[in-house]
Each structure stands twice: as C-alpha cells, then as structure tokens.
Amino acid sequence: MDGQLGYLFAGFAVFWAGLFVYLLLLQARIRSLTREVDRLEGRLADTDAPTPQRGSPPR
Amino acid sequence: MRTVRRLYGLRWVLLPPLTGVGVLAMLAGAVVAAPTELVEGDVQRLMYIHVPSAQAMYLAFGAVFVASVMVLWKRDMRWDAVARGAASVGVMFTGFALVTGSLWGKPTWGVYWQWDARLTSTLVLFLVYSAYLLARAVSDPSDEQAARYSAVYAIVGFLDVPLIVMSVRWWRTLHPQPIVSRLDPQLPGSMLVVLGISTLAIFLLALWLIVLRTDAERLGQRLLGLRAAVDRREEA
C-alpha cells in the first residue's frame, strides 16, 4: 500500500509541479514581452513628438 | 460573434476564479471525497488527473485544428497565435497524460510502458506537436507562409486524435474499453461525479492556459510589428 501511495504522490507531484513551472515561465515571458512593447511604443511616441526648432525659447 | 468577443474580453474576470474553484473542488473530490477502489486501492485516484488530462489534450488539439483551418481560410495571423498557444498547452497535457498513465500503469499492469496502440499513438501525438512547436519556435512569428505550412502540418497531425480515441475499440490494448463515454457508464456514481468535476476543472484550466498563451503569442507578433516600425522610423 505504501508503494502505491508513492505512485499516487509522484503522479500528483508531476502534474502540479509541471503546471506551476509552466505558469511561471509563461508569466515571465508575458512580463518581458509587455515591457519590450511598452519600451518600443514609448520610443515611437518620442519620435512622433515635434522636435524643438533651433532658436525656440526653452520651456 | 459579438457574444464571443464580449466573453473573450471578460476572460481575466471569469476564467481565473472559475478555474480556482474548479481545481479546489477537484482536489477535494480526488483526495477526500472519492471512494477507494477495492482492487487497485488508492493509486486509482490518479484517474482524476490522468483521464481529464487526456480530455484536455483533445480539447487543446481540437483548438489547434480549428485555428489552423481558420489560418488557411481567413489568412489571419491572429488564428496562428491561437494555434501556437493551444499546441503548447496540448503538448503539456499530453505529457501529463503519458506520465500519470505510466505511474498508474506500473502498480496496476506491472509495467510503466507497453507499445500498445493507445500508448504508442498518444506518444506519436506528443512528438508530432512537439515538432510543430519546435518548427514554430525557429520561424518568424509574422511569416505568413510558415504559418500556412504549419497549419497544414497541424491539420494532418490531428488525424492521430480519432486514432487514439478508437484505438481501444479497434485493437487489443492494456487500456479498458470505454467505461464512461457510453449510455450506461461502468463507474460508481460517486466516482463518476468526481471525475466529472475533475474534467470540468481541467477543461477550465486548459482554456485559461490557452488564452494566456495566445495573449503571449499576440504580444510577440505586436512586438515584431513595433520593431519594424521603429526601424523604418529611424531609417527615414
């Protein structure tokens, strides 16, 4: 019976540990993609902004 | 279509709490509420993750099949993101079904593995979609031609699913004949209820993971578009 419980425990452990690792990796990927998207959108917005002309008064 | 869009918009509100409640109910059912099987003993409780994992595998690869058909039909790369997201989740649940099945098989059948029709066809499915993910990982996510070739591969690969389902009827295997998907299920009522709850919980979990993974794939596509826009802007 003890041996059987070992198989049961191993099965549940593989399932939940695998799921946990998958979620962690997915969360890290989504976070890094979001950060990179935000950075590039900011860069695009910066280049869209009108560049100050020479001689214009400083604000 | 509008209802589907509205539900998709509510995915962050609906899916995580529903999945959480489902998974807690599944755990309580599988570990505490379900009766111990007289012949196999406690190890039979692995059924409550093994069978739903296999069902989630069908769900995920079914989503890959539908999304791949849509890639070919609509030529819309958003469906490619769905196909890749669902394939990743499908491969994970196939892995769970194979490993938990082996761990259940050893004390019950005396072996971890047997090259019978169901086990072999499930392993083939795992390898087919692992190769799909590998091919997609090395190709450009915005490459439409790669998406179309992958869609054809994924559709052909899905032919293995009906083979897995029918394998226990067509060939002699270690797996029993269907005991639940029939008019008179050959399982005690209490076990059947827990198995139903577990299947529902893992379906919700698989659906949530597919949604998360699809969001990640779409973010990746958006990132490529932004990089191209920044490059164009800086060259100009």
PDB file of C-alpha atoms in Angstrom:
ATOM      1  CA  MET A   1       0.000   0.000   0.000  1.00  0.00           C
ATOM      2  CA  ASP A   2       2.905   2.342   0.831  1.00  0.00           C
ATOM      3  CA  GLY A   3       4.403   1.748  -2.601  1.00  0.00           C
ATOM      4  CA  GLN A   4       1.040   2.548  -4.166  1.00  0.00           C
ATOM      5  CA  LEU A   5       0.861   5.834  -2.285  1.00  0.00           C
ATOM      6  CA  GLY A   6       4.310   6.639  -3.663  1.00  0.00           C
ATOM      7  CA  TYR A   7       2.984   6.285  -7.244  1.00  0.00           C
ATOM      8  CA  LEU A   8      -0.058   8.376  -6.356  1.00  0.00           C
ATOM      9  CA  PHE A   9       2.102  11.084  -4.800  1.00  0.00           C
ATOM     10  CA  ALA A  10       4.531  11.040  -7.757  1.00  0.00           C
ATOM     11  CA  GLY A  11       1.648  11.413 -10.245  1.00  0.00           C
ATOM     12  CA  PHE A  12       0.092  14.383  -8.434  1.00  0.00           C
ATOM     13  CA  ALA A  13       3.532  15.960  -7.871  1.00  0.00           C
ATOM     14  CA  VAL A  14       4.478  15.740 -11.561  1.00  0.00           C
ATOM     15  CA  PHE A  15       1.145  17.285 -12.567  1.00  0.00           C
ATOM     16  CA  TRP A  16       1.147  20.225 -10.131  1.00  0.00           C
ATOM     17  CA  ALA A  17       4.883  20.928 -10.323  1.00  0.00           C
ATOM     18  CA  GLY A  18       4.763  20.837 -14.130  1.00  0.00           C
ATOM     19  CA  LEU A  19       1.804  23.188 -14.175  1.00  0.00           C
ATOM     20  CA  PHE A  20       3.490  25.557 -11.725  1.00  0.00           C
ATOM     21  CA  VAL A  21       6.713  25.707 -13.756  1.00  0.00           C
ATOM     22  CA  TYR A  22       4.721  26.254 -16.984  1.00  0.00           C
ATOM     23  CA  LEU A  23       2.788  29.141 -15.380  1.00  0.00           C
ATOM     24  CA  LEU A  24       5.983  30.715 -14.021  1.00  0.00           C
ATOM     25  CA  LEU A  25       7.690  30.558 -17.430  1.00  0.00           C
ATOM     26  CA  LEU A  26       4.586  31.916 -19.156  1.00  0.00           C
ATOM     27  CA  GLN A  27       4.266  34.773 -16.679  1.00  0.00           C
ATOM     28  CA  ALA A  28       7.945  35.694 -17.155  1.00  0.00           C
ATOM     29  CA  ARG A  29       7.501  35.649 -20.943  1.00  0.00           C
ATOM     30  CA  ILE A  30       4.367  37.826 -20.844  1.00  0.00           C
ATOM     31  CA  ARG A  31       6.084  40.278 -18.484  1.00  0.00           C
ATOM     32  CA  SER A  32       9.200  40.609 -20.659  1.00  0.00           C
ATOM     33  CA  LEU A  33       7.109  40.973 -23.851  1.00  0.00           C
ATOM     34  CA  THR A  34       4.895  43.634 -22.230  1.00  0.00           C
ATOM     35  CA  ARG A  35       7.950  45.579 -21.040  1.00  0.00           C
ATOM     36  CA  GLU A  36       9.519  45.460 -24.517  1.00  0.00           C
ATOM     37  CA  VAL A  37       6.244  46.503 -26.214  1.00  0.00           C
ATOM     38  CA  ASP A  38       5.886  49.455 -23.798  1.00  0.00           C
ATOM     39  CA  ARG A  39       9.516  50.485 -24.433  1.00  0.00           C
ATOM     40  CA  LEU A  40       9.119  50.438 -28.211  1.00  0.00           C
ATOM     41  CA  GLU A  41       5.774  52.266 -28.070  1.00  0.00           C
ATOM     42  CA  GLY A  42       7.447  54.928 -25.948  1.00  0.00           C
ATOM     43  CA  ARG A  43      10.270  55.199 -28.468  1.00  0.00           C
ATOM     44  CA  LEU A  44       7.780  55.556 -31.333  1.00  0.00           C
ATOM     45  CA  ALA A  45       5.862  58.218 -29.396  1.00  0.00           C
ATOM     46  CA  ASP A  46       9.131  60.113 -28.790  1.00  0.00           C
ATOM     47  CA  THR A  47       9.951  60.177 -32.482  1.00  0.00           C
ATOM     48  CA  ASP A  48       6.368  61.304 -33.253  1.00  0.00           C
ATOM     49  CA  ALA A  49       6.689  64.334 -30.939  1.00  0.00           C
ATOM     50  CA  PRO A  50       7.678  67.552 -32.806  1.00  0.00           C
ATOM     51  CA  THR A  51      11.372  68.327 -32.381  1.00  0.00           C
ATOM     52  CA  PRO A  52      12.013  71.837 -30.971  1.00  0.00           C
ATOM     53  CA  GLN A  53      13.269  74.274 -33.652  1.00  0.00           C
ATOM     54  CA  ARG A  54      16.614  75.982 -33.290  1.00  0.00           C
ATOM     55  CA  GLY A  55      16.250  79.293 -31.512  1.00  0.00           C
ATOM     56  CA  SER A  56      12.923  78.488 -29.885  1.00  0.00           C
ATOM     57  CA  PRO A  57      12.741  79.627 -26.272  1.00  0.00           C
ATOM     58  CA  PRO A  58      13.419  76.944 -23.676  1.00  0.00           C
ATOM     59  CA  ARG A  59      10.336  75.782 -21.699  1.00  0.00           C
TER      60      ARG A  59
ATOM     61  CA  MET B   1     -19.690  36.661 -32.755  1.00  0.00           C
ATOM     62  CA  ARG B   2     -20.302  39.734 -30.601  1.00  0.00           C
ATOM     63  CA  THR B   3     -21.074  37.479 -27.600  1.00  0.00           C
ATOM     64  CA  VAL B   4     -17.827  35.569 -28.171  1.00  0.00           C
ATOM     65  CA  ARG B   5     -15.892  38.867 -28.284  1.00  0.00           C
ATOM     66  CA  ARG B   6     -17.580  40.063 -25.092  1.00  0.00           C
ATOM     67  CA  LEU B   7     -16.761  36.782 -23.317  1.00  0.00           C
ATOM     68  CA  TYR B   8     -13.151  36.992 -24.570  1.00  0.00           C
ATOM     69  CA  GLY B   9     -12.984  40.494 -23.132  1.00  0.00           C
ATOM     70  CA  LEU B  10     -14.106  39.102 -19.757  1.00  0.00           C
ATOM     71  CA  ARG B  11     -11.515  36.317 -19.768  1.00  0.00           C
ATOM     72  CA  TRP B  12      -9.481  37.839 -16.931  1.00  0.00           C
ATOM     73  CA  VAL B  13     -12.597  38.268 -14.792  1.00  0.00           C
ATOM     74  CA  LEU B  14     -14.210  34.892 -15.474  1.00  0.00           C
ATOM     75  CA  LEU B  15     -11.546  32.257 -16.023  1.00  0.00           C
ATOM     76  CA  PRO B  16      -9.125  32.570 -13.055  1.00  0.00           C
ATOM     77  CA  PRO B  17     -11.778  32.426 -10.263  1.00  0.00           C
ATOM     78  CA  LEU B  18     -13.798  29.718 -12.019  1.00  0.00           C
ATOM     79  CA  THR B  19     -10.633  27.687 -12.572  1.00  0.00           C
ATOM     80  CA  GLY B  20      -9.539  28.194  -8.948  1.00  0.00           C
ATOM     81  CA  VAL B  21     -12.869  26.987  -7.573  1.00  0.00           C
ATOM     82  CA  GLY B  22     -12.893  24.061 -10.018  1.00  0.00           C
ATOM     83  CA  VAL B  23      -9.369  22.965  -9.114  1.00  0.00           C
ATOM     84  CA  LEU B  24     -10.094  23.138  -5.360  1.00  0.00           C
ATOM     85  CA  ALA B  25     -13.258  21.058  -5.869  1.00  0.00           C
ATOM     86  CA  MET B  26     -11.263  18.611  -7.973  1.00  0.00           C
ATOM     87  CA  LEU B  27      -8.581  18.211  -5.306  1.00  0.00           C
ATOM     88  CA  ALA B  28     -11.142  17.747  -2.533  1.00  0.00           C
ATOM     89  CA  GLY B  29     -13.019  15.216  -4.652  1.00  0.00           C
ATOM     90  CA  ALA B  30      -9.981  13.247  -5.815  1.00  0.00           C
ATOM     91  CA  VAL B  31      -8.165  13.085  -2.472  1.00  0.00           C
ATOM     92  CA  VAL B  32     -11.006  13.054   0.076  1.00  0.00           C
ATOM     93  CA  ALA B  33     -14.497  12.520  -1.330  1.00  0.00           C
ATOM     94  CA  ALA B  34     -13.944   9.768  -3.904  1.00  0.00           C
ATOM     95  CA  PRO B  35     -14.154   6.222  -2.512  1.00  0.00           C
ATOM     96  CA  THR B  36     -11.078   3.982  -2.584  1.00  0.00           C
ATOM     97  CA  GLU B  37     -11.246   1.433  -5.380  1.00  0.00           C
ATOM     98  CA  LEU B  38     -11.436  -2.104  -3.947  1.00  0.00           C
ATOM     99  CA  VAL B  39      -8.952  -3.849  -6.270  1.00  0.00           C
ATOM    100  CA  GLU B  40      -6.454  -1.141  -7.222  1.00  0.00           C
ATOM    101  CA  GLY B  41      -6.510   0.790  -3.949  1.00  0.00           C
ATOM    102  CA  ASP B  42      -5.573   4.452  -3.596  1.00  0.00           C
ATOM    103  CA  VAL B  43      -3.422   4.598  -6.728  1.00  0.00           C
ATOM    104  CA  GLN B  44      -6.669   4.533  -8.744  1.00  0.00           C
ATOM    105  CA  ARG B  45      -7.145   8.185  -7.638  1.00  0.00           C
ATOM    106  CA  LEU B  46      -4.667   9.033 -10.383  1.00  0.00           C
ATOM    107  CA  MET B  47      -7.662   8.583 -12.697  1.00  0.00           C
ATOM    108  CA  TYR B  48      -8.891  12.039 -11.599  1.00  0.00           C
ATOM    109  CA  ILE B  49      -5.889  13.733 -13.210  1.00  0.00           C
ATOM    110  CA  HIS B  50      -4.974  11.186 -15.887  1.00  0.00           C
ATOM    111  CA  VAL B  51      -8.343  10.998 -17.670  1.00  0.00           C
ATOM    112  CA  PRO B  52      -9.073  14.787 -17.537  1.00  0.00           C
ATOM    113  CA  SER B  53      -5.515  15.487 -18.806  1.00  0.00           C
ATOM    114  CA  ALA B  54      -6.222  13.262 -21.791  1.00  0.00           C
ATOM    115  CA  GLN B  55      -9.548  15.075 -22.359  1.00  0.00           C
ATOM    116  CA  ALA B  56      -7.787  18.464 -22.103  1.00  0.00           C
ATOM    117  CA  MET B  57      -5.283  17.186 -24.674  1.00  0.00           C
ATOM    118  CA  TYR B  58      -8.186  16.537 -27.099  1.00  0.00           C
ATOM    119  CA  LEU B  59      -9.628  19.986 -26.329  1.00  0.00           C
ATOM    120  CA  ALA B  60      -6.321  21.760 -26.964  1.00  0.00           C
ATOM    121  CA  PHE B  61      -5.509  19.898 -30.172  1.00  0.00           C
ATOM    122  CA  GLY B  62      -9.113  20.422 -31.310  1.00  0.00           C
ATOM    123  CA  ALA B  63      -8.480  24.165 -30.865  1.00  0.00           C
ATOM    124  CA  VAL B  64      -5.219  23.825 -32.855  1.00  0.00           C
ATOM    125  CA  PHE B  65      -7.155  22.068 -35.632  1.00  0.00           C
ATOM    126  CA  VAL B  66      -9.896  24.739 -35.799  1.00  0.00           C
ATOM    127  CA  ALA B  67      -7.385  27.613 -35.611  1.00  0.00           C
ATOM    128  CA  SER B  68      -5.240  26.021 -38.336  1.00  0.00           C
ATOM    129  CA  VAL B  69      -8.262  25.669 -40.622  1.00  0.00           C
ATOM    130  CA  MET B  70      -9.013  29.358 -39.957  1.00  0.00           C
ATOM    131  CA  VAL B  71      -5.385  30.308 -40.776  1.00  0.00           C
ATOM    132  CA  LEU B  72      -5.780  28.685 -44.201  1.00  0.00           C
ATOM    133  CA  TRP B  73      -9.290  30.013 -44.751  1.00  0.00           C
ATOM    134  CA  LYS B  74      -9.093  33.585 -43.425  1.00  0.00           C
ATOM    135  CA  ARG B  75      -5.318  34.164 -43.811  1.00  0.00           C
ATOM    136  CA  ASP B  76      -5.454  35.920 -40.450  1.00  0.00           C
ATOM    137  CA  MET B  77      -2.331  35.672 -38.274  1.00  0.00           C
ATOM    138  CA  ARG B  78      -4.394  36.052 -35.100  1.00  0.00           C
ATOM    139  CA  TRP B  79      -5.555  32.462 -35.645  1.00  0.00           C
ATOM    140  CA  ASP B  80      -1.929  31.388 -35.925  1.00  0.00           C
ATOM    141  CA  ALA B  81      -1.358  32.775 -32.416  1.00  0.00           C
ATOM    142  CA  VAL B  82      -4.315  30.694 -31.175  1.00  0.00           C
ATOM    143  CA  ALA B  83      -2.925  27.571 -32.894  1.00  0.00           C
ATOM    144  CA  ARG B  84       0.523  28.008 -31.368  1.00  0.00           C
ATOM    145  CA  GLY B  85      -0.880  28.786 -27.917  1.00  0.00           C
ATOM    146  CA  ALA B  86      -3.199  25.771 -27.935  1.00  0.00           C
ATOM    147  CA  ALA B  87      -0.467  23.443 -29.281  1.00  0.00           C
ATOM    148  CA  SER B  88       1.809  24.363 -26.395  1.00  0.00           C
ATOM    149  CA  VAL B  89      -0.930  23.617 -23.856  1.00  0.00           C
ATOM    150  CA  GLY B  90      -1.874  20.409 -25.695  1.00  0.00           C
ATOM    151  CA  VAL B  91       1.712  19.119 -25.599  1.00  0.00           C
ATOM    152  CA  MET B  92       1.884  19.825 -21.865  1.00  0.00           C
ATOM    153  CA  PHE B  93      -1.346  17.924 -21.134  1.00  0.00           C
ATOM    154  CA  THR B  94      -0.249  15.044 -23.393  1.00  0.00           C
ATOM    155  CA  GLY B  95       2.935  14.853 -21.313  1.00  0.00           C
ATOM    156  CA  PHE B  96       0.845  14.794 -18.125  1.00  0.00           C
ATOM    157  CA  ALA B  97      -1.397  12.039 -19.528  1.00  0.00           C
ATOM    158  CA  LEU B  98       1.634   9.940 -20.513  1.00  0.00           C
ATOM    159  CA  VAL B  99       3.494  10.363 -17.199  1.00  0.00           C
ATOM    160  CA  THR B 100       0.486   9.906 -14.890  1.00  0.00           C
ATOM    161  CA  GLY B 101      -0.610   6.949 -17.029  1.00  0.00           C
ATOM    162  CA  SER B 102       2.805   5.308 -16.636  1.00  0.00           C
ATOM    163  CA  LEU B 103       2.770   5.893 -12.877  1.00  0.00           C
ATOM    164  CA  TRP B 104      -0.708   4.383 -12.685  1.00  0.00           C
ATOM    165  CA  GLY B 105       0.265   1.521 -15.020  1.00  0.00           C
ATOM    166  CA  LYS B 106       3.236   0.256 -13.014  1.00  0.00           C
ATOM    167  CA  PRO B 107       1.322  -0.880  -9.884  1.00  0.00           C
ATOM    168  CA  THR B 108      -1.765  -1.884 -11.905  1.00  0.00           C
ATOM    169  CA  TRP B 109      -0.351  -3.590 -15.024  1.00  0.00           C
ATOM    170  CA  GLY B 110       3.162  -4.280 -13.741  1.00  0.00           C
ATOM    171  CA  VAL B 111       4.840  -2.108 -16.405  1.00  0.00           C
ATOM    172  CA  TYR B 112       5.435   1.602 -16.905  1.00  0.00           C
ATOM    173  CA  TRP B 113       5.166   1.311 -20.657  1.00  0.00           C
ATOM    174  CA  GLN B 114       3.820  -1.043 -23.300  1.00  0.00           C
ATOM    175  CA  TRP B 115       3.974  -0.437 -27.045  1.00  0.00           C
ATOM    176  CA  ASP B 116       0.242  -0.940 -27.464  1.00  0.00           C
ATOM    177  CA  ALA B 117      -1.979   1.043 -29.822  1.00  0.00           C
ATOM    178  CA  ARG B 118      -3.226   3.689 -27.398  1.00  0.00           C
ATOM    179  CA  LEU B 119       0.087   4.423 -25.695  1.00  0.00           C
ATOM    180  CA  THR B 120       2.026   4.467 -28.956  1.00  0.00           C
ATOM    181  CA  SER B 121      -0.489   6.669 -30.794  1.00  0.00           C
ATOM    182  CA  THR B 122      -0.514   9.108 -27.840  1.00  0.00           C
ATOM    183  CA  LEU B 123       3.294   9.245 -27.862  1.00  0.00           C
ATOM    184  CA  VAL B 124       3.153   9.887 -31.623  1.00  0.00           C
ATOM    185  CA  LEU B 125       0.735  12.792 -30.994  1.00  0.00           C
ATOM    186  CA  PHE B 126       3.130  14.209 -28.384  1.00  0.00           C
ATOM    187  CA  LEU B 127       6.055  14.003 -30.842  1.00  0.00           C
ATOM    188  CA  VAL B 128       4.040  15.397 -33.793  1.00  0.00           C
ATOM    189  CA  TYR B 129       3.017  18.557 -31.917  1.00  0.00           C
ATOM    190  CA  SER B 130       6.408  18.898 -30.182  1.00  0.00           C
ATOM    191  CA  ALA B 131       7.913  19.036 -33.686  1.00  0.00           C
ATOM    192  CA  TYR B 132       5.248  21.613 -34.635  1.00  0.00           C
ATOM    193  CA  LEU B 133       6.226  23.805 -31.657  1.00  0.00           C
ATOM    194  CA  LEU B 134       9.916  23.412 -32.464  1.00  0.00           C
ATOM    195  CA  ALA B 135       9.333  24.430 -36.083  1.00  0.00           C
ATOM    196  CA  ARG B 136       7.266  27.440 -34.984  1.00  0.00           C
ATOM    197  CA  ALA B 137       9.876  28.440 -32.415  1.00  0.00           C
ATOM    198  CA  VAL B 138      12.607  28.740 -35.044  1.00  0.00           C
ATOM    199  CA  SER B 139      10.420  30.507 -37.622  1.00  0.00           C
ATOM    200  CA  ASP B 140       9.446  34.167 -37.671  1.00  0.00           C
ATOM    201  CA  PRO B 141       6.028  34.528 -35.905  1.00  0.00           C
ATOM    202  CA  SER B 142       4.918  37.032 -38.534  1.00  0.00           C
ATOM    203  CA  ASP B 143       5.891  34.815 -41.502  1.00  0.00           C
ATOM    204  CA  GLU B 144       2.562  34.042 -43.179  1.00  0.00           C
ATOM    205  CA  GLN B 145       3.961  31.283 -45.367  1.00  0.00           C
ATOM    206  CA  ALA B 146       5.430  29.487 -42.339  1.00  0.00           C
ATOM    207  CA  ALA B 147       2.035  29.860 -40.623  1.00  0.00           C
ATOM    208  CA  ARG B 148       0.253  28.266 -43.589  1.00  0.00           C
ATOM    209  CA  TYR B 149       2.699  25.328 -43.843  1.00  0.00           C
ATOM    210  CA  SER B 150       2.423  24.813 -40.085  1.00  0.00           C
ATOM    211  CA  ALA B 151      -1.372  24.903 -40.329  1.00  0.00           C
ATOM    212  CA  VAL B 152      -1.338  22.101 -42.912  1.00  0.00           C
ATOM    213  CA  TYR B 153       1.041  20.082 -40.704  1.00  0.00           C
ATOM    214  CA  ALA B 154      -1.159  20.649 -37.637  1.00  0.00           C
ATOM    215  CA  ILE B 155      -4.307  19.580 -39.516  1.00  0.00           C
ATOM    216  CA  VAL B 156      -2.628  16.381 -40.738  1.00  0.00           C
ATOM    217  CA  GLY B 157      -1.248  15.741 -37.229  1.00  0.00           C
ATOM    218  CA  PHE B 158      -4.773  15.972 -35.801  1.00  0.00           C
ATOM    219  CA  LEU B 159      -5.684  12.781 -37.708  1.00  0.00           C
ATOM    220  CA  ASP B 160      -3.942  10.925 -34.864  1.00  0.00           C
ATOM    221  CA  VAL B 161      -6.619  12.080 -32.374  1.00  0.00           C
ATOM    222  CA  PRO B 162      -9.502   9.915 -33.709  1.00  0.00           C
ATOM    223  CA  LEU B 163      -6.991   7.064 -33.950  1.00  0.00           C
ATOM    224  CA  ILE B 164      -6.234   7.423 -30.216  1.00  0.00           C
ATOM    225  CA  VAL B 165      -9.933   7.593 -29.340  1.00  0.00           C
ATOM    226  CA  MET B 166     -10.803   4.500 -31.403  1.00  0.00           C
ATOM    227  CA  SER B 167      -7.625   2.511 -30.628  1.00  0.00           C
ATOM    228  CA  VAL B 168      -9.184   0.640 -27.678  1.00  0.00           C
ATOM    229  CA  ARG B 169     -12.069  -0.480 -29.890  1.00  0.00           C
ATOM    230  CA  TRP B 170     -10.002  -1.425 -32.950  1.00  0.00           C
ATOM    231  CA  TRP B 171      -7.050  -3.158 -31.266  1.00  0.00           C
ATOM    232  CA  ARG B 172      -6.409  -5.159 -28.141  1.00  0.00           C
ATOM    233  CA  THR B 173      -4.685  -2.795 -25.689  1.00  0.00           C
ATOM    234  CA  LEU B 174      -3.922  -2.628 -21.961  1.00  0.00           C
ATOM    235  CA  HIS B 175      -6.477   0.179 -21.661  1.00  0.00           C
ATOM    236  CA  PRO B 176     -10.053  -0.892 -20.893  1.00  0.00           C
ATOM    237  CA  GLN B 177     -12.915  -0.387 -23.329  1.00  0.00           C
ATOM    238  CA  PRO B 178     -14.718   2.968 -22.765  1.00  0.00           C
ATOM    239  CA  ILE B 179     -16.298   2.905 -19.310  1.00  0.00           C
ATOM    240  CA  VAL B 180     -17.678   6.459 -19.104  1.00  0.00           C
ATOM    241  CA  SER B 181     -18.496   7.603 -22.648  1.00  0.00           C
ATOM    242  CA  ARG B 182     -21.363   5.151 -23.095  1.00  0.00           C
ATOM    243  CA  LEU B 183     -25.076   5.062 -22.319  1.00  0.00           C
ATOM    244  CA  ASP B 184     -24.567   3.011 -19.120  1.00  0.00           C
ATOM    245  CA  PRO B 185     -21.290   4.249 -17.533  1.00  0.00           C
ATOM    246  CA  GLN B 186     -19.465   1.382 -15.774  1.00  0.00           C
ATOM    247  CA  LEU B 187     -18.308   3.507 -12.830  1.00  0.00           C
ATOM    248  CA  PRO B 188     -19.947   4.013  -9.396  1.00  0.00           C
ATOM    249  CA  GLY B 189     -21.944   7.247  -9.167  1.00  0.00           C
ATOM    250  CA  SER B 190     -19.634   8.885  -6.592  1.00  0.00           C
ATOM    251  CA  MET B 191     -16.560   8.260  -8.763  1.00  0.00           C
ATOM    252  CA  LEU B 192     -18.416   9.479 -11.813  1.00  0.00           C
ATOM    253  CA  VAL B 193     -19.315  12.784 -10.094  1.00  0.00           C
ATOM    254  CA  VAL B 194     -15.697  13.396  -9.001  1.00  0.00           C
ATOM    255  CA  LEU B 195     -14.443  12.510 -12.477  1.00  0.00           C
ATOM    256  CA  GLY B 196     -16.972  14.968 -13.981  1.00  0.00           C
ATOM    257  CA  ILE B 197     -15.842  17.752 -11.632  1.00  0.00           C
ATOM    258  CA  SER B 198     -12.170  16.990 -12.366  1.00  0.00           C
ATOM    259  CA  THR B 199     -12.762  17.030 -16.109  1.00  0.00           C
ATOM    260  CA  LEU B 200     -14.606  20.358 -15.878  1.00  0.00           C
ATOM    261  CA  ALA B 201     -11.839  21.848 -13.692  1.00  0.00           C
ATOM    262  CA  ILE B 202      -9.039  20.745 -16.017  1.00  0.00           C
ATOM    263  CA  PHE B 203     -11.021  21.946 -19.054  1.00  0.00           C
ATOM    264  CA  LEU B 204     -11.257  25.403 -17.445  1.00  0.00           C
ATOM    265  CA  LEU B 205      -7.551  25.271 -16.587  1.00  0.00           C
ATOM    266  CA  ALA B 206      -6.640  24.288 -20.155  1.00  0.00           C
ATOM    267  CA  LEU B 207      -8.877  27.036 -21.551  1.00  0.00           C
ATOM    268  CA  TRP B 208      -7.280  29.646 -19.281  1.00  0.00           C
ATOM    269  CA  LEU B 209      -3.773  28.490 -20.249  1.00  0.00           C
ATOM    270  CA  ILE B 210      -4.691  28.595 -23.959  1.00  0.00           C
ATOM    271  CA  VAL B 211      -5.974  32.167 -23.510  1.00  0.00           C
ATOM    272  CA  LEU B 212      -2.808  33.209 -21.612  1.00  0.00           C
ATOM    273  CA  ARG B 213      -0.512  31.581 -24.137  1.00  0.00           C
ATOM    274  CA  THR B 214      -2.436  33.092 -27.070  1.00  0.00           C
ATOM    275  CA  ASP B 215      -2.118  36.539 -25.461  1.00  0.00           C
ATOM    276  CA  ALA B 216       1.654  35.956 -25.192  1.00  0.00           C
ATOM    277  CA  GLU B 217       1.858  34.925 -28.861  1.00  0.00           C
ATOM    278  CA  ARG B 218      -0.114  38.025 -29.919  1.00  0.00           C
ATOM    279  CA  LEU B 219       2.183  40.213 -27.843  1.00  0.00           C
ATOM    280  CA  GLY B 220       5.120  38.612 -29.680  1.00  0.00           C
ATOM    281  CA  GLN B 221       3.512  39.414 -33.056  1.00  0.00           C
ATOM    282  CA  ARG B 222       2.841  43.003 -31.937  1.00  0.00           C
ATOM    283  CA  LEU B 223       6.443  43.337 -30.786  1.00  0.00           C
ATOM    284  CA  LEU B 224       7.729  42.340 -34.212  1.00  0.00           C
ATOM    285  CA  GLY B 225       5.440  44.909 -35.844  1.00  0.00           C
ATOM    286  CA  LEU B 226       6.664  47.615 -33.465  1.00  0.00           C
ATOM    287  CA  ARG B 227      10.325  46.722 -34.087  1.00  0.00           C
ATOM    288  CA  ALA B 228       9.742  47.037 -37.831  1.00  0.00           C
ATOM    289  CA  ALA B 229       8.002  50.413 -37.321  1.00  0.00           C
ATOM    290  CA  VAL B 230      10.852  51.717 -35.150  1.00  0.00           C
ATOM    291  CA  ASP B 231      13.433  50.545 -37.724  1.00  0.00           C
ATOM    292  CA  ARG B 232      11.527  52.277 -40.550  1.00  0.00           C
ATOM    293  CA  ARG B 233      11.201  55.462 -38.500  1.00  0.00           C
ATOM    294  CA  GLU B 234      14.905  55.514 -37.663  1.00  0.00           C
ATOM    295  CA  GLU B 235      15.961  54.854 -41.249  1.00  0.00           C
ATOM    296  CA  ALA B 236      13.742  57.728 -42.510  1.00  0.00           C
TER     297      ALA B 236
END
